[in-house]
Coordinates of C-alpha atoms and ligand atoms in Angstrom, one line a residue:
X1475 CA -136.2 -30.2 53.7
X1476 CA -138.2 -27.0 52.9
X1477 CA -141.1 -26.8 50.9
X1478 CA -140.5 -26.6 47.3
X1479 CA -142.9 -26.6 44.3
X1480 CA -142.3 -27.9 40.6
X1481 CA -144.4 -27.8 37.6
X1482 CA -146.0 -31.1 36.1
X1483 CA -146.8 -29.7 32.9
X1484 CA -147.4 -26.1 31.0
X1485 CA -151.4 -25.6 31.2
X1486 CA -151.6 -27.0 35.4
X1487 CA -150.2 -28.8 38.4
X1488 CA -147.6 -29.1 40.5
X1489 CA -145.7 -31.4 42.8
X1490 CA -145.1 -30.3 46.5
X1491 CA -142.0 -31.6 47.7
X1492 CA -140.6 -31.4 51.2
X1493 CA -144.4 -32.3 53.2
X1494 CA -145.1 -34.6 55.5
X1495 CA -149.3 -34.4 55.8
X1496 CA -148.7 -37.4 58.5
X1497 CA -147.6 -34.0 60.4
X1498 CA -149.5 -31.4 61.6
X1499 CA -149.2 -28.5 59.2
X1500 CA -147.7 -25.5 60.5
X1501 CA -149.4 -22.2 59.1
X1502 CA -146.6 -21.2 57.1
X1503 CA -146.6 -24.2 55.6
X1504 CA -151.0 -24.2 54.6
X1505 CA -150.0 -20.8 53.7
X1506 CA -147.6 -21.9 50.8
X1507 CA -149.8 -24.8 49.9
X1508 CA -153.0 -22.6 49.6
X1509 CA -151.2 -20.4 47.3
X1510 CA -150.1 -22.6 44.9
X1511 CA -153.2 -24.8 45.2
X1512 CA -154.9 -21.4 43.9
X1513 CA -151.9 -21.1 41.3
X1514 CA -151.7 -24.4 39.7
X1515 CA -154.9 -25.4 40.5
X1516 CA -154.1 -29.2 41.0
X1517 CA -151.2 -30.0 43.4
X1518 CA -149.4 -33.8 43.9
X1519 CA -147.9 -35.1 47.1
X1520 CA -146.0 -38.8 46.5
X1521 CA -145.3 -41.3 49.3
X1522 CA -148.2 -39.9 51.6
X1523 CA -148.4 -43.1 53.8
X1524 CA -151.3 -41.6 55.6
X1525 CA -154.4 -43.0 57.7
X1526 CA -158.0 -42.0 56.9
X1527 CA -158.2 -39.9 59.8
X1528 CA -155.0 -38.2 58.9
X1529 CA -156.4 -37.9 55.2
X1530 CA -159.7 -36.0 56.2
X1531 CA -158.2 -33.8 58.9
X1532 CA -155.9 -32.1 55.9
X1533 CA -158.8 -32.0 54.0
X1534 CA -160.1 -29.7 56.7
X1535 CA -158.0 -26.9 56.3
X1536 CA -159.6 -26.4 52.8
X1537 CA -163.0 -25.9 54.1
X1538 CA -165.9 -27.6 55.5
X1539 CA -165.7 -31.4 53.8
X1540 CA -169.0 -33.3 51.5
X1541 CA -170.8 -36.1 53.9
X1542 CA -171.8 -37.3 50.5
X1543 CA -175.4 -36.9 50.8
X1544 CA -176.1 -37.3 47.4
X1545 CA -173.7 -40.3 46.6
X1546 CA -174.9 -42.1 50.1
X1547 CA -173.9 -45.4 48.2
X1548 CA -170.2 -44.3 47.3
X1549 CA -169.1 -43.2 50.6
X1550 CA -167.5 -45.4 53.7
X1551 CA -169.7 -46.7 56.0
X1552 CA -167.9 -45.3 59.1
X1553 CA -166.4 -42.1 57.3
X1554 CA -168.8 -40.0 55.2
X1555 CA -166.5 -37.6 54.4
X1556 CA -164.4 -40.4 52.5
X1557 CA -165.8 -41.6 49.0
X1558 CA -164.6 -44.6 47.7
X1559 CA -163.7 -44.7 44.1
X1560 CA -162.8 -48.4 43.3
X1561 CA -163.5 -51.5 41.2
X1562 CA -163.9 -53.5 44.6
X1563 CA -167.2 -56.0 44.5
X1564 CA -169.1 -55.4 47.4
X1565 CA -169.0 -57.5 50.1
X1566 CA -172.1 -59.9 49.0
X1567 CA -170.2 -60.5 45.6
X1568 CA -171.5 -57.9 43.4
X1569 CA -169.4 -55.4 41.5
X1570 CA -168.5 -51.7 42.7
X1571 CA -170.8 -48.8 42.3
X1572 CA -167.6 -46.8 41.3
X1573 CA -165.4 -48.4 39.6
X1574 CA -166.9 -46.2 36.8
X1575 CA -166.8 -43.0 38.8
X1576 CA -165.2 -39.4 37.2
X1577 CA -165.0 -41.4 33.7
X1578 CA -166.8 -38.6 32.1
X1579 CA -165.1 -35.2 31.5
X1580 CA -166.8 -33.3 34.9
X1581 CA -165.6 -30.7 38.2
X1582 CA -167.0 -32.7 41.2
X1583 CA -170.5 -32.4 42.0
X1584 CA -171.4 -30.0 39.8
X1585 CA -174.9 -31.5 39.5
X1586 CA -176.0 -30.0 43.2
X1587 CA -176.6 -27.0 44.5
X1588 CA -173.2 -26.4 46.3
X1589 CA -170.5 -27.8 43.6
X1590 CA -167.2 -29.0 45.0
X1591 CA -164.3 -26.2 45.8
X1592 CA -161.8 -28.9 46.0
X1593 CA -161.3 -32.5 45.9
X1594 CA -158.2 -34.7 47.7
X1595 CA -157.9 -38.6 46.3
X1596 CA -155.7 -40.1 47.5
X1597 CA -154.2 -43.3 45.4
X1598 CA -154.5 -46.4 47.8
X1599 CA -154.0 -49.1 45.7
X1600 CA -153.5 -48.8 41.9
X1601 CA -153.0 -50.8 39.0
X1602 CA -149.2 -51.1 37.8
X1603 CA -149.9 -49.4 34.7
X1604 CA -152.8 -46.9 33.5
X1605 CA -155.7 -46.0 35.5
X1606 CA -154.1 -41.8 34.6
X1607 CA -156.2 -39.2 35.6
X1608 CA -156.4 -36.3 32.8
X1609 CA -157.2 -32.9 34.4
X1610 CA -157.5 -29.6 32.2
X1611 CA -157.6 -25.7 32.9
X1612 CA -160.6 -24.1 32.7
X1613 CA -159.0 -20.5 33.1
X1614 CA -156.8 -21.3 29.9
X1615 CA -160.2 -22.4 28.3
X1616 CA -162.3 -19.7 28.7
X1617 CA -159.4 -17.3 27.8
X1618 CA -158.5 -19.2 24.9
X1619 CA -162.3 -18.3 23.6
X1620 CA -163.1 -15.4 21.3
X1621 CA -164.6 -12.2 22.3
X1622 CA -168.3 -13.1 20.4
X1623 CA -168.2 -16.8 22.3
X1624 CA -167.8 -14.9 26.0
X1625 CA -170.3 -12.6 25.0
X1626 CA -172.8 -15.8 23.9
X1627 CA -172.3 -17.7 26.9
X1628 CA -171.9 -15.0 29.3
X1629 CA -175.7 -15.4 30.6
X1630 CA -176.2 -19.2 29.7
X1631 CA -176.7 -22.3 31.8
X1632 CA -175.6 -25.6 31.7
X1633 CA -178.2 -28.4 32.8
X1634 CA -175.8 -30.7 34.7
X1635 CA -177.1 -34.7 35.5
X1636 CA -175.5 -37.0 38.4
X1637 CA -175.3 -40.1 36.0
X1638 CA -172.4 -42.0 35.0
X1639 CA -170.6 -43.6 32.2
X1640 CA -170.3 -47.1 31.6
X1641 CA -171.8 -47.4 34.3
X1642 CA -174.4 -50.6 34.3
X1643 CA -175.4 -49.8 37.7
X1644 CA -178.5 -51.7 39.0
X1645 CA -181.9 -49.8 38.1
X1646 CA -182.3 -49.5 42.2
X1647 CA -179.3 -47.6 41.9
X1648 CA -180.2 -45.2 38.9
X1649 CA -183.6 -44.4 40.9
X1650 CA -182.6 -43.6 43.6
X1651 CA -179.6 -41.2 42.5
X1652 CA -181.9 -39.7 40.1
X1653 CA -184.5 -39.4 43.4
X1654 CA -181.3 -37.8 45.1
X1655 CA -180.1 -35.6 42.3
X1656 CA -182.8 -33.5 40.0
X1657 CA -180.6 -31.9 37.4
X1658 CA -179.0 -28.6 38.3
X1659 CA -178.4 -25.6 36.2
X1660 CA -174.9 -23.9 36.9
X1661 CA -173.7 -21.0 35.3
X1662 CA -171.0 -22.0 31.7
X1663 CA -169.0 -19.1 33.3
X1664 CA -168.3 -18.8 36.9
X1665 CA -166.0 -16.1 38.6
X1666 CA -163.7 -18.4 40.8
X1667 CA -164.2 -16.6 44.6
X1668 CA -160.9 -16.5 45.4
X1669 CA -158.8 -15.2 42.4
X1670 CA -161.0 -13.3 41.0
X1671 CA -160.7 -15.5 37.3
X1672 CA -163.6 -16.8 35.1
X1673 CA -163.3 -20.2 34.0
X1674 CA -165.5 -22.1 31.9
X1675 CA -167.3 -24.5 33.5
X1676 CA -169.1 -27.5 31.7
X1677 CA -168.6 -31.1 31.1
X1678 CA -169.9 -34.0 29.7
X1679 CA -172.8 -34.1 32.5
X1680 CA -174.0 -31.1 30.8
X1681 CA -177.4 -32.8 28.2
X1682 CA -178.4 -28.9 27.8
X1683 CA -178.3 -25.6 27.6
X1684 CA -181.6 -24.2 29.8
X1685 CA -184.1 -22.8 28.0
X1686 CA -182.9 -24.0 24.9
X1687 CA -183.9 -27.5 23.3
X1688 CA -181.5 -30.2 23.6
X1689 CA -181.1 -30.0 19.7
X1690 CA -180.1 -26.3 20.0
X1691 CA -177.9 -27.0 22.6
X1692 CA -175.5 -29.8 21.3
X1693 CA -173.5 -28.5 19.3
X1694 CA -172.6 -25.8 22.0
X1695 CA -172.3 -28.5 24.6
X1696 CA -169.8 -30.3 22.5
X1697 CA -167.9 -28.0 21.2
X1698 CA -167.1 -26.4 24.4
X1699 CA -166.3 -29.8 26.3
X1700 CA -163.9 -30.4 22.8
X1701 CA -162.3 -27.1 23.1
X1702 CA -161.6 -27.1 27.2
X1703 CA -160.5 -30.3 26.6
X1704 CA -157.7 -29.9 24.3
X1705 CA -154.3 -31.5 25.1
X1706 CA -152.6 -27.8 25.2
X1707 CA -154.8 -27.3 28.8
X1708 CA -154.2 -30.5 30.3
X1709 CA -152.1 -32.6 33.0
X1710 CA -152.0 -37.0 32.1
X1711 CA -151.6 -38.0 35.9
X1712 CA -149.9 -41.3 36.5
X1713 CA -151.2 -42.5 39.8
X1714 CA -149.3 -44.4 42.3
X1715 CA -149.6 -46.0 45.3
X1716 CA -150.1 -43.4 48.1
X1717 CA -150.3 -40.0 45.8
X1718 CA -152.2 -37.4 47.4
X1719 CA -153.6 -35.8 44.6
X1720 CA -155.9 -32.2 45.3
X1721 CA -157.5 -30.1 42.9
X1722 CA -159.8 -27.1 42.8
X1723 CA -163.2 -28.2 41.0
X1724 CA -164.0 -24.2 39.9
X1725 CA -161.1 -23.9 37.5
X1726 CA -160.0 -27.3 36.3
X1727 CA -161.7 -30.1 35.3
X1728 CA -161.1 -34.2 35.4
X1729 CA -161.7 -37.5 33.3
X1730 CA -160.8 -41.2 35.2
X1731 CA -159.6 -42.6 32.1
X1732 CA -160.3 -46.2 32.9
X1733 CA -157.2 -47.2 30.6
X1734 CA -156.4 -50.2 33.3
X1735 CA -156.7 -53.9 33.4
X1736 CA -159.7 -54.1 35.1
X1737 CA -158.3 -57.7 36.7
X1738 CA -156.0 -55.3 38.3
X1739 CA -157.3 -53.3 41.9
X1740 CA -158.1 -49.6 41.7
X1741 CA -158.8 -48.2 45.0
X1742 CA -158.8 -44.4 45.8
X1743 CA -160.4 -42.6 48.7
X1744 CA -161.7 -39.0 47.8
X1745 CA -162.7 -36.1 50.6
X1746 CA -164.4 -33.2 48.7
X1747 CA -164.5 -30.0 50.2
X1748 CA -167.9 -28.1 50.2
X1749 CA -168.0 -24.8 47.9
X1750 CA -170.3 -21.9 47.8
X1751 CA -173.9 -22.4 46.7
X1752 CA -174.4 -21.7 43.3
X1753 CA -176.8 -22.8 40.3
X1754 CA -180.8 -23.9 40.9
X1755 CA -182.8 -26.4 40.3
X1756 CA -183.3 -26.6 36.4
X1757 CA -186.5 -25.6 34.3
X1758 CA -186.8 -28.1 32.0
X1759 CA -189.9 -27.4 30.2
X1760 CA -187.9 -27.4 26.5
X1761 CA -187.6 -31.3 25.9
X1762 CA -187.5 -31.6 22.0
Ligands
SIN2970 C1 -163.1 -38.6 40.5 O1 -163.7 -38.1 39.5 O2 -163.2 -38.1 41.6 C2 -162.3 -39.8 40.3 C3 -161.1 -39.6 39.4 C4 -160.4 -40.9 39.2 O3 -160.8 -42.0 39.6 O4 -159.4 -40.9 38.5

């Protein structure tokens, strides 16, 4: 069957039919995947039964993959390129660090100095209903802005925080990611490298706007998450078993929406591919 291509919804995504990623992919192939990767900025493969190994070795030909340095506790013990994203307890009984993982509007590791180009998950085990994944386009959002908002933001930057939602992690935990992860400035616009686009890029890790107070900077901050956020630019994904889901972290943005039966498993396994360095350490000397 050849490779085919169809829309999941107006603003992003598509599915690739006709792919068998236990295969080898022939260079035509990456060629026509890369393309619309950059087109529809997430793409969906279904029925993917593949192995770990077979998982990160796709996730290769996107670029160098995330060991996961900064989320040391998330990732698999014998695979640091794989993060796990589930509501498994831990082996000695206590609940999951990430079972509240990506529940906060966010592009994947935005809050270090080399954010995420892309991300693969791939759906393992997933409840039988909900659990959706909401993505939206950040092209369409910055677009969508008018002419005096581009100019405002054009030379502002966000102040983006590793924490979680909901997340009740033990206070070990919460020291040592914040040890890991000082907050990060990153730019509100960024050109993406390859098209050539801006996009807007902030999210609900953004507390600030540097050099501003974090009074100042609220209302900014939220209306910008409202208005990339808005059901026009989004994709609802409804996860099932063995979806190999991929999206690019500098024009779209994501939300877990934890609208599951937590008695029920949720288990995905994410590579993230490494991006360019961009954003610095942030100055955050304005508090109030
Ligand atoms: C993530 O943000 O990588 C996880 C998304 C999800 O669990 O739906």
């Amino acid at each position: 069957m050849p490779i085919e291509f169809r829309p999941l919804s107006y603003a992003l995504g598509a599915e690739v039919l006709g792919v068998d990623l236990r295969e080898p992919c022939p260079p035509d192939t990456w060629q026509a995947i890369h393309a619309a990767y950059l087109q529809h900025g997430v793409l969906l493969f279904r029925g993917q039964t593949i192995s770990r190994e077979q998982h990160i070795a796709f996730s290769r030909l996107f670029g160098e993959l995330d060991r996961h340095d900064s989320l040391p506790m998330d990732r698999d013990a014998t695979h640091p390129e794989l993060l796990m994203v589930t509501n498994d307890a831990k082996p000695d009984g206590s609940p999951s660090n990430s079972k509240y993982t990506g529940q906060m509007w966010h592009s994947d590791m935005s809050f270090t100095l080399a954010p995420a180009l892309g991300s693969l998950l791939r759906g393992v085990s997933v409840p039988p209903v909900g659990g959706d994944t909401l993505f939206s386009n950040m092209y369409l959002a910055y677009d969508a802005l008018s002419a005096k908002m581009k100019a405002l933001i054009a030379d502002l930057h966000g102040v983006h925080h590793a924490e979680r939602k909901n997340a009740g992690m033990s206070a070990q935990w919460e020291a040592e990611n914040r040890r890991l992860n000082p907050p990060v400035a990153q730019p509100l616009v960024r050109v993406h490298p390859e098209t050539g686009r801006k996009a807007l890029y902030i999210g609900e890790k953004v507390k600030q706007i540097e050099g501003m107070t974090i009074e100042e900077s609220q209302p900014l901050v939220d209306f910008l998450v409202r208005h990339a956020t808005r059901p026009q630019f989004t994709y609802r994904h409804q996860w099932r078993n063995d979806d190999l889901l991929i999206w690019d972290n500098r024009c779209t943005s994501h939300l877990a929406m934890g609208d599951y039966d937590p008695r029920h498993r949720r288990h995905l396994e994410r590579t993230t591919v490494l991006g360019t360095p961009s954003g610095h350490v942030a100055q955050l000397e304005l508090s109030a």
